[in-house]
Short mmCIF file of C-alpha atoms in Angstrom, two decimals:
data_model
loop_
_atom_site.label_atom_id
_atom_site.label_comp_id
_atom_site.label_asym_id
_atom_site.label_seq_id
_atom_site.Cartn_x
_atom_site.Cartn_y
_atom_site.Cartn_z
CA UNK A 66 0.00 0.00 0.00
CA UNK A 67 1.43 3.65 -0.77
CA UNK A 68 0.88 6.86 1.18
CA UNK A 69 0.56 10.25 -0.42
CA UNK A 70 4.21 10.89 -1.60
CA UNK A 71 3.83 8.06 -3.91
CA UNK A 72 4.75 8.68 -7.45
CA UNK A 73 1.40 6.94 -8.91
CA UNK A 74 -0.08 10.22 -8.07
CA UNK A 75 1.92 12.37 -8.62
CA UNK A 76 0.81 13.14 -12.56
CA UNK A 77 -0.62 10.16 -15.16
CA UNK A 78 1.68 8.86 -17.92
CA UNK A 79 1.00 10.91 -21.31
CA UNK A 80 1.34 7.62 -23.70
CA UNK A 81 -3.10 6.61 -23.83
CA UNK A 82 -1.40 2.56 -23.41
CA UNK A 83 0.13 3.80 -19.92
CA UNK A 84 -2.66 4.44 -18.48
CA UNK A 85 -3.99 2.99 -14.82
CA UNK A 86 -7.71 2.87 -14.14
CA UNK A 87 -7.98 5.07 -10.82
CA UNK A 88 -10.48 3.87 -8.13
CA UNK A 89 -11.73 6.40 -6.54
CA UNK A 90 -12.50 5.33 -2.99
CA UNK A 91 -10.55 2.33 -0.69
CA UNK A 92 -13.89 0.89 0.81
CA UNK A 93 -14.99 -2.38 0.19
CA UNK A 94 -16.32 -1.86 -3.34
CA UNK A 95 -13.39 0.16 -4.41
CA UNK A 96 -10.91 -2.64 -3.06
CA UNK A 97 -13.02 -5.32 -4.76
CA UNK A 98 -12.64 -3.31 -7.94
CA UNK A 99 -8.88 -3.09 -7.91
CA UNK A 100 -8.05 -6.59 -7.21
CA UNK A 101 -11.01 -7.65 -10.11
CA UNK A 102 -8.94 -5.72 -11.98
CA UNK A 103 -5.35 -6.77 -10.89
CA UNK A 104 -6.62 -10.65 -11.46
CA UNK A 105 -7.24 -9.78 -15.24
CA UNK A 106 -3.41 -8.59 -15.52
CA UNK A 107 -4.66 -4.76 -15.71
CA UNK A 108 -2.87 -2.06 -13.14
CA UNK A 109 -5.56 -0.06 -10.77
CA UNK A 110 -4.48 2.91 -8.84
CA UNK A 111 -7.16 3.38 -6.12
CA UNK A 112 -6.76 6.97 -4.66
CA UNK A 113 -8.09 7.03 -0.71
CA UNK A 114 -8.31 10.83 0.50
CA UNK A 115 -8.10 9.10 4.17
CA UNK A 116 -4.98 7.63 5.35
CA UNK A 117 -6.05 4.57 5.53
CA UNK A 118 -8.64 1.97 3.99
CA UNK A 119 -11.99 1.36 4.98
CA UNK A 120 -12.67 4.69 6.30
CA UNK A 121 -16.08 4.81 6.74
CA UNK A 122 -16.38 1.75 8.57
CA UNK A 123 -14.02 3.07 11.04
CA UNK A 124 -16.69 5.80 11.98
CA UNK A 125 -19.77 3.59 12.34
CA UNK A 126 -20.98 3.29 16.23
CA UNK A 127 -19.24 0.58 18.24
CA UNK A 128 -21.98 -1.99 18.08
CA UNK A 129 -22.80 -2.38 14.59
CA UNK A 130 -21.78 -5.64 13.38
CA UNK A 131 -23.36 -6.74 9.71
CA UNK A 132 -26.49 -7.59 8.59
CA UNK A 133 -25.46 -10.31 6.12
CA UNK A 134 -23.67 -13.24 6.78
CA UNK A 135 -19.88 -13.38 7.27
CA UNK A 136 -19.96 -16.23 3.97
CA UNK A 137 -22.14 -13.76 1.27
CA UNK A 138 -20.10 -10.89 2.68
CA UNK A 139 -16.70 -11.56 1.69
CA UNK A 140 -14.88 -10.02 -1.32
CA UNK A 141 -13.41 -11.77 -4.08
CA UNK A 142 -10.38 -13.81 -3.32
CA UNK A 143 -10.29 -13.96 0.11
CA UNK A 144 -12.71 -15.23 2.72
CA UNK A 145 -13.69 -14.01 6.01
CA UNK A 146 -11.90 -15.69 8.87
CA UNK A 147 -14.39 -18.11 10.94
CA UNK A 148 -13.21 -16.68 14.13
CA UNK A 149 -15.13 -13.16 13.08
CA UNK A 150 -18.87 -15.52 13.61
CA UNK A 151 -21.64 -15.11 11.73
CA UNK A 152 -22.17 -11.80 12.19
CA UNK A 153 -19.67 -9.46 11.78
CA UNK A 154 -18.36 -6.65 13.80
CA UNK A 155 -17.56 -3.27 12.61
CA UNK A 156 -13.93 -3.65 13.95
CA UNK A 157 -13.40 -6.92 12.31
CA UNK A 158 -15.20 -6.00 8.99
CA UNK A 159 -11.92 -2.98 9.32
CA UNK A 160 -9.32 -5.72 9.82
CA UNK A 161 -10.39 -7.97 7.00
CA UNK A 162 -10.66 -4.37 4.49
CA UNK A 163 -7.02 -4.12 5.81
CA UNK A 164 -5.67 -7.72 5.01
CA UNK A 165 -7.54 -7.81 1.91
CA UNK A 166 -5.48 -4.95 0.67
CA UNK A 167 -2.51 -6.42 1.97
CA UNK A 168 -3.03 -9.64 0.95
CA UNK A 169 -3.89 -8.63 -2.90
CA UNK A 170 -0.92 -6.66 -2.91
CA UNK A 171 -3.32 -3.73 -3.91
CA UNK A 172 -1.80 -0.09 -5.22
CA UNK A 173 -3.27 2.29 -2.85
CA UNK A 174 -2.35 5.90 -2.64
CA UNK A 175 -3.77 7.93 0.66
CA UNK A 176 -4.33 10.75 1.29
CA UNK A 177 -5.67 12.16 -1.74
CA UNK A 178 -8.92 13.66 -2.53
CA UNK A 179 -9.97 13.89 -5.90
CA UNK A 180 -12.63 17.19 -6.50
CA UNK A 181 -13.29 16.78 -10.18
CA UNK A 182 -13.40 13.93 -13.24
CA UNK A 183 -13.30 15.18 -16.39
CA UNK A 184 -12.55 13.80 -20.01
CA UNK A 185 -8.78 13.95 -20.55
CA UNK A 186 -7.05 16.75 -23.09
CA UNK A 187 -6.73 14.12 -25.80
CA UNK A 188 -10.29 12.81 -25.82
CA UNK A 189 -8.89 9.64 -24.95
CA UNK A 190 -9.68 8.49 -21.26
CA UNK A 191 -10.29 10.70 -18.08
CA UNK A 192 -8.71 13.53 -16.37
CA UNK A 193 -9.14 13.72 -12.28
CA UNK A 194 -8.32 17.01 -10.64
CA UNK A 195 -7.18 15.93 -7.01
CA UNK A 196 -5.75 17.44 -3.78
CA UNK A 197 -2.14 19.34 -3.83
CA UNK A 198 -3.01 20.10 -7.81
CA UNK A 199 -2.70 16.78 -8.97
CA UNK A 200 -3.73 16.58 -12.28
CA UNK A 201 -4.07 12.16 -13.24
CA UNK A 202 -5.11 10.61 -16.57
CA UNK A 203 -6.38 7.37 -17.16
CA UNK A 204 -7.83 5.01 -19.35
CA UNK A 205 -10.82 4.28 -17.31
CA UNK A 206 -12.25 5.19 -13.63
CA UNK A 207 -14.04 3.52 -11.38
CA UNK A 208 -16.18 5.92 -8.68
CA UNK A 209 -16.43 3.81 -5.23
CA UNK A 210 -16.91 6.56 -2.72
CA UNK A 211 -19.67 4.98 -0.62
CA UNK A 212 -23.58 4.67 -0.31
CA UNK A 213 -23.12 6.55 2.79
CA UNK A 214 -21.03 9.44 1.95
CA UNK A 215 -22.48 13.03 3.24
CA UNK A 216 -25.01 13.12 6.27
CA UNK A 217 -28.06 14.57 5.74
CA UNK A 218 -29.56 16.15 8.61
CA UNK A 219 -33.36 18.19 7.30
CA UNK A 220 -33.53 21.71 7.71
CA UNK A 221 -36.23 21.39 9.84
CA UNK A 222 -38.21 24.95 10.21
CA UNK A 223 -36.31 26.32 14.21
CA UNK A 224 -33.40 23.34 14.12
CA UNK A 225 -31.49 26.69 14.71
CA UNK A 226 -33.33 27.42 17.96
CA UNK A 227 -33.52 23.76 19.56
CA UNK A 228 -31.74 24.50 22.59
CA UNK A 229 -30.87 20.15 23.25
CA UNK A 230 -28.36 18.02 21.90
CA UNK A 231 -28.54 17.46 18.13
CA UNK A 232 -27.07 15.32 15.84
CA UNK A 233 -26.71 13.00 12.69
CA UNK A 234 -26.24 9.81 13.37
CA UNK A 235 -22.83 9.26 11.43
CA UNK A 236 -21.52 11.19 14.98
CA UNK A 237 -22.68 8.63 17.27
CA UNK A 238 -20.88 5.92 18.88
CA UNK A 239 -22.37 4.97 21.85
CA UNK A 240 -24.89 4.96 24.55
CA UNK A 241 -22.63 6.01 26.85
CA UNK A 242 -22.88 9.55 26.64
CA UNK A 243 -26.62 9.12 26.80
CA UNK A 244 -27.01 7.73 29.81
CA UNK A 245 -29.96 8.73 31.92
CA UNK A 246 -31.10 11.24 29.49
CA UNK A 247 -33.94 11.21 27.20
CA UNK A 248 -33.76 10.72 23.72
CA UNK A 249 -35.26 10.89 20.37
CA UNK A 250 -34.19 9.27 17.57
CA UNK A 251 -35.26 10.82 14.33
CA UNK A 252 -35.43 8.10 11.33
CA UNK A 253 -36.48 4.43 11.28
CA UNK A 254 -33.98 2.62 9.56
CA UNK A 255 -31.40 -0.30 10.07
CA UNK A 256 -29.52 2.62 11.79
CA UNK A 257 -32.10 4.38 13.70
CA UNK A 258 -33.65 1.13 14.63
CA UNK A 259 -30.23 -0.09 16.08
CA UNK A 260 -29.53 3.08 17.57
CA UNK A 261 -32.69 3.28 19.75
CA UNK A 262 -31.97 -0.62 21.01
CA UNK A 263 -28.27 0.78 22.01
CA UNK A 264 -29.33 3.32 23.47
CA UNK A 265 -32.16 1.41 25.73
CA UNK A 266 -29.67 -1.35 26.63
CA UNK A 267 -27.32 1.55 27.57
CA UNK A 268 -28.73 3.31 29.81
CA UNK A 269 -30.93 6.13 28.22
CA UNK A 270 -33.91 7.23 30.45
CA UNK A 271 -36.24 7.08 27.87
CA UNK A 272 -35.85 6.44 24.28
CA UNK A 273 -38.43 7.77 21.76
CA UNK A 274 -38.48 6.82 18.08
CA UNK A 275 -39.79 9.34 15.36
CA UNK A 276 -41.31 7.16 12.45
CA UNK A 277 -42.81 9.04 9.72
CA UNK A 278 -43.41 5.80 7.43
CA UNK A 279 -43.79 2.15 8.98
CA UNK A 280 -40.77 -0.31 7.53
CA UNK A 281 -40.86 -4.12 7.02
CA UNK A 282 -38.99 -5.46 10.05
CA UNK A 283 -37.79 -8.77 9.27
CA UNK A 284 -35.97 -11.10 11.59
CA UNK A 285 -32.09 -11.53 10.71
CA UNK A 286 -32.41 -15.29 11.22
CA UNK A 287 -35.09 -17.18 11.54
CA UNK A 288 -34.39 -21.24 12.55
CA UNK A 289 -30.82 -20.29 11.10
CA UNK A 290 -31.91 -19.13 7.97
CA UNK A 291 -30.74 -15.48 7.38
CA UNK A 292 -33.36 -13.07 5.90
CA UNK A 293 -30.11 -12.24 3.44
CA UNK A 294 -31.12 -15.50 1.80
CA UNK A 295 -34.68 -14.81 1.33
CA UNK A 296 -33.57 -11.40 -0.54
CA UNK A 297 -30.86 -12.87 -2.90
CA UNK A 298 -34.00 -15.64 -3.88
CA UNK A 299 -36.51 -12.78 -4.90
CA UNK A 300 -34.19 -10.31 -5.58
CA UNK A 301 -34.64 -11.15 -9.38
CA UNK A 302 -38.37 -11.74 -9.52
CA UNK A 303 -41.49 -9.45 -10.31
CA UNK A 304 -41.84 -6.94 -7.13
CA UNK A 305 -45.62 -8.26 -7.03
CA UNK A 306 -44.65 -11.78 -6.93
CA UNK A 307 -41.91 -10.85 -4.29
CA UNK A 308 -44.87 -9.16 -2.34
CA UNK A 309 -47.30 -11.91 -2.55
CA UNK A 310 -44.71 -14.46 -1.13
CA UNK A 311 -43.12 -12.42 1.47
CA UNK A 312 -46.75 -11.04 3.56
CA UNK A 313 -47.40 -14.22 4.85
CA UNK A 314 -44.08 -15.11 5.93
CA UNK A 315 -43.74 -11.74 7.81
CA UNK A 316 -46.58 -12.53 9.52
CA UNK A 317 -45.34 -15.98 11.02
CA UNK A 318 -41.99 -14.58 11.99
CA UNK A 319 -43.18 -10.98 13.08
CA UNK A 320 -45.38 -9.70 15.44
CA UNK A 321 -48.08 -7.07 14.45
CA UNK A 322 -47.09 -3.61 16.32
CA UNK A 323 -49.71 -2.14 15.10
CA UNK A 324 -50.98 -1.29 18.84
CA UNK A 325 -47.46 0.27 19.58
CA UNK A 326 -47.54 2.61 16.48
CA UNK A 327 -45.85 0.55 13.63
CA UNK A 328 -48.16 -1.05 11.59
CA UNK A 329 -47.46 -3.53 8.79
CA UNK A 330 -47.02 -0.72 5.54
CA UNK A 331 -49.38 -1.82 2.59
CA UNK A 332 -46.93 -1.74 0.12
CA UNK A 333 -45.31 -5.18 -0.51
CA UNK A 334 -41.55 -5.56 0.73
CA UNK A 335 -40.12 -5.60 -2.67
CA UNK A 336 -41.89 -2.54 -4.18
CA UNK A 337 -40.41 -0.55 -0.91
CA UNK A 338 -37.34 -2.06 -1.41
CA UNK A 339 -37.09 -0.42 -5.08
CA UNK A 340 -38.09 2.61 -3.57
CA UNK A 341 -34.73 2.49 -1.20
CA UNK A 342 -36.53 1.45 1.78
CA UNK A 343 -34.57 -1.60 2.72
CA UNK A 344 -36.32 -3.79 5.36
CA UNK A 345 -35.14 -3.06 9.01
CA UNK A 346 -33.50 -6.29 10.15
CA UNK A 347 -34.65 -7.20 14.14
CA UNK A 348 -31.52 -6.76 16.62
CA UNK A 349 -33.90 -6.31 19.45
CA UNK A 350 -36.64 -3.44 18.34
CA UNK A 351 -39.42 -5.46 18.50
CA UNK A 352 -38.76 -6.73 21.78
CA UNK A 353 -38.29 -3.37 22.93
CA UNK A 354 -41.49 -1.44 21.35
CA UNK A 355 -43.56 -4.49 22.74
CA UNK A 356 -42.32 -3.95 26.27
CA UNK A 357 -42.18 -0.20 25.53
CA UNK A 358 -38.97 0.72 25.85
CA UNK A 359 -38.58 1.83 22.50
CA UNK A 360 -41.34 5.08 22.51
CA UNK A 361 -42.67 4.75 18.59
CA UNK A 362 -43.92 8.45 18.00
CA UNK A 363 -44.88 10.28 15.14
CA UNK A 364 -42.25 12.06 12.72
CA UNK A 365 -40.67 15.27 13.89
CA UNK A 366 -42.26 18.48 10.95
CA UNK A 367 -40.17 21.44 13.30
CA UNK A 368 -38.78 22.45 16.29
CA UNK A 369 -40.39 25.35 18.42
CA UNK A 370 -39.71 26.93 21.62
CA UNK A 371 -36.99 24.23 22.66
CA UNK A 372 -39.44 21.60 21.72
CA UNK A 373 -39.76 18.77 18.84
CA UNK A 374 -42.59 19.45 16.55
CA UNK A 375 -44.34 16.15 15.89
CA UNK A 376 -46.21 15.63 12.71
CA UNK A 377 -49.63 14.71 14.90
CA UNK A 378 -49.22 18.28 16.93
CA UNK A 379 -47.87 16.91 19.94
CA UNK A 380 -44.84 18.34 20.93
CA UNK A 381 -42.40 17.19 23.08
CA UNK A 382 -38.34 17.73 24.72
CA UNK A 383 -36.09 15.34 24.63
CA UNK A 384 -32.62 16.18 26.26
CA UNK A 385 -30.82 15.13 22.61
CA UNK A 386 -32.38 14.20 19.48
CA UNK A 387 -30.21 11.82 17.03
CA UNK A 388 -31.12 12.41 13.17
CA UNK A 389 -30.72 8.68 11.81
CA UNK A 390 -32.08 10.75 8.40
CA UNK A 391 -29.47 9.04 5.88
CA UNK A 392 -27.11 9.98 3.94
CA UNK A 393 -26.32 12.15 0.35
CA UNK A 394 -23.91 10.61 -2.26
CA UNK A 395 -21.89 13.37 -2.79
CA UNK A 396 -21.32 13.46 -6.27
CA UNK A 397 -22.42 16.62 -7.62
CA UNK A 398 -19.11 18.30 -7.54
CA UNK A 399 -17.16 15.40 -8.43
CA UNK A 400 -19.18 13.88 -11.63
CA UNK A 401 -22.40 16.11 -11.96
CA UNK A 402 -21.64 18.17 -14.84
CA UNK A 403 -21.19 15.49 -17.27
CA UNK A 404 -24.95 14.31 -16.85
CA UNK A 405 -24.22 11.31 -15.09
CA UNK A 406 -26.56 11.84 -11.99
CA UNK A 407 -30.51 11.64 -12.06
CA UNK A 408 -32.76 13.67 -10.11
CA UNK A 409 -31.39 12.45 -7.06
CA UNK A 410 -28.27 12.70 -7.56
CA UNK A 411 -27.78 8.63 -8.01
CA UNK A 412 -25.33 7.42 -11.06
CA UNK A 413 -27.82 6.17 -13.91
CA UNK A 414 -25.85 3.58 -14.59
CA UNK A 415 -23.77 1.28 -12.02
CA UNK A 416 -21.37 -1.89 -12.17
CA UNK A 417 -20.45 -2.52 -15.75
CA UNK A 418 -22.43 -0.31 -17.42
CA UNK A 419 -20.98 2.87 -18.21
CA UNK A 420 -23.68 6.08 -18.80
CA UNK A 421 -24.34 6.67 -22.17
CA UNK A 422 -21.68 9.41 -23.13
CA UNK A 423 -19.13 8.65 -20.67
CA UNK A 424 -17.46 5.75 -21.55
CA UNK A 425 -14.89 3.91 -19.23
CA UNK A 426 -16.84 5.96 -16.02
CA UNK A 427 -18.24 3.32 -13.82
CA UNK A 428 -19.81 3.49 -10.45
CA UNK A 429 -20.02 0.49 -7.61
CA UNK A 430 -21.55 1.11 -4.25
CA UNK A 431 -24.59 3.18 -5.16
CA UNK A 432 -27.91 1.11 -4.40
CA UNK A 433 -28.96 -0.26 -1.65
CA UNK A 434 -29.67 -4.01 -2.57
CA UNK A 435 -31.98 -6.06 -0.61
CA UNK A 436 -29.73 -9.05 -1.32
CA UNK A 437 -26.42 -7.28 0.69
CA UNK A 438 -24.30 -4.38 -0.16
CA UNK A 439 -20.86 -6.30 0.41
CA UNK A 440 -22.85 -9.25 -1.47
CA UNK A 441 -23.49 -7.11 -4.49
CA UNK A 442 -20.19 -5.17 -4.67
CA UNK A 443 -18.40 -8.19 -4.80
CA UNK A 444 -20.66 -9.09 -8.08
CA UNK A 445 -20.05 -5.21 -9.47
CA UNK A 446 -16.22 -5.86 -9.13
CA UNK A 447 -16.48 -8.45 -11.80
CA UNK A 448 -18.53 -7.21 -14.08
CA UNK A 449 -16.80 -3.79 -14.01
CA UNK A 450 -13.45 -5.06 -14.22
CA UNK A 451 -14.69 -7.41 -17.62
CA UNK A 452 -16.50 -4.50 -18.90
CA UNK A 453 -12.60 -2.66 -18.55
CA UNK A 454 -10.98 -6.00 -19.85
CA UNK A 455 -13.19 -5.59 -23.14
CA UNK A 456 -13.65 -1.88 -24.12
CA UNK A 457 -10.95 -0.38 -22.49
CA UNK A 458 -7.88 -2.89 -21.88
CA UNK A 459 -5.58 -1.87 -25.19
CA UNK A 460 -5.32 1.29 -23.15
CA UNK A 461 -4.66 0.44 -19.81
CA UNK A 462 -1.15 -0.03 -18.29
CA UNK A 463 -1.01 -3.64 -17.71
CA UNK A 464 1.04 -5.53 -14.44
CA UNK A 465 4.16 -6.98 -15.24
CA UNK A 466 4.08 -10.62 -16.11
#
């Protein structure tokens, strides 16, 4: 792995056959990319503006461990150990990021941020515009700079006047500061959902969760199957077939909570799942809304007077609100003026697909598949790095040998 002062980016060869693809990104997809590549005899320069891989991970909260089993986790080449369990932590998802780099002898260059992509001079291949004016051509790049890249906290109308603690979730860590306060948390996602349940077990006085739309909860394992399963089996069929199948097993595995403010949505799993709202996986909610520990209240519209603003009029003051509202991608400035981005700022295209007009751009790490993230990065690696291997390998620098 190289640091900053490494010469790879420092400025890109001139000759177009020279040419490395650059990763933008060392997280799990952008790693997966470079070694997909590497394995096809092709050199990829993956540019971290961290110091160190898997940056993102390294700022989740303490207790996260994955949703999706340590075996349909794993990147190419190199399994996760046994010793990290079924269910792996945030710490040990960091260690394997670290040997997998390591162990696939991966070029990594940290410590630099690149602003801007652009097509290069000669028409041929792509110019990035990085930190301390680095100016790198190559023959193709690959974007991997994370789902989760930019919190996005509302502007609620008075945020500015709420006189309690408040912040996006990306800052928290754990319930320990929390202790013996009361707390809302704002957003009902795998995140939020977590959250709350940390926060209960550690100590909070009273935990409230803001819910403006009811998810699917599903239970990570049921009789040892994992609910990842179930979503890599109807990942690929009709959303109304998905639906059909998956209402009555949600309502053998999961209690209705209807009573406790989250009822069952109408819309079938699968159709919310297209929409981006990924089913929360159970790590102790339901336990805790049914014993009402967990506070399900209605969605915060405002903050007045020192007070939350709940979308039923009620108001109400926590000591510290926690905004699990998700995240922004980011890539506006980096990629948005060549009309790469739709509405919501989302590539249009993603694994080996390049948008039309901007050939040898690809993207990894950009949906949110009910089947697994790591699951489905692994399968963009691939198909990105053959999609490099036939359109754009007579102009990539290859690897010795």
């Amino acid at each position: 792995m190289a640091d900053s002062t490494a010469s790879a980016a420092s400025q890109g060869p001139a000759h177009p056959a020279d040419r490395p693809v650059y990763v933008i990104g060392a997280g799990p997809g952008g790693l997966a990319v470079a070694h997909a590549l590497r394995a096809r005899g092709l050199r990829a320069v993956v540019l971290e503006r961290a110091d160190h891989v898997g940056s993102s991970w390294r700022r989740h909260y303490d207790r996260l461990r994955l949703h999706t089993t340590r075996r349909l986790s794993a990147l190419p080449g190199l399994p996760m150990p046994r010793r990290f369990g079924r269910w792996v932590a945030r710490d040990d998802v960091v260690r394997y990021l670290e040997k997998y780099a390591e162990h696939h002898q991966l070029e990594i260059v940290t410590g630099v941020e690149v602003f801007r992509v652009e097509r290069a001079r000669d028409g041929d291949g792509w110019l990035l515009r990085a930190s301390g004016g680095r100016e790198l051509t190559g023959a193709a790049v690959v974007v991997a700079t994370g789902h989760n890249h930019t919190p996005r906290l509302p502007d609620w109308p008075g945020r500015d006047t709420y006189t309690g603690e408040l912040r996006h979730a990306a800052e928290y860590r754990s319930p320990a500061p929390y202790a013996g306060r009361d707390v809302l948390v704002v957003g009902v996602g795998n995140t939020g959902a977590e959250i709350a349940v940390d926060l209960m077990e550690g100590g909070a006085a009273r935990v409230r969760l803001a819910v403006r739309t009811p998810p699917h909860i599903v239970r990570r394992s049921t009789a040892g199957w994992a609910a990842q399963y179930s979503g890599v089996l109807v990942r690929r069929l009709p959303a109304p077939l998905a639906d059909r199948l998956a209402r009555p097993l949600a309502r053998i595995s999961t209690p209705d909570l209807s009573a406790h403010g989250l009822p069952r949505p109408e819309a079938g799993l699968l159709t919310r799942a297209a929409q981006g709202a990924i089913p929360v996986q159970d790590v102790g909610l339901i336990d805790a809304v049914r014993a009402g520990r967990v506070e399900v209240v209605a969605a915060v519209d405002a903050f007045e007077d020192g007070k939350a603003v709940l979308a039923d009029g009620s108001r109400i003051a926590p000591d510290a609100v926690i905004a699990a509202t998700g995240y922004r991608r980011g890539l506006e400035g980096l990629v948005g003026h060549l009309g790469v981005l739709d509405g919501t700022g989302r590539p249009v295209a993603h694994g080996g697909r390049s948008p039309a007009g901007a050939p040898g751009l690809y993207f990894t790490g950009f949906t949110n598949p009910i089947s697994g993230m790591l699951r489905e990065l692994a399968l963009d690696a691939g198909r990105i790095a053959g999609a490099v291997a036939k359109r754009q390998a007579g102009r990539v620098s290859r690897l010795p040998g």
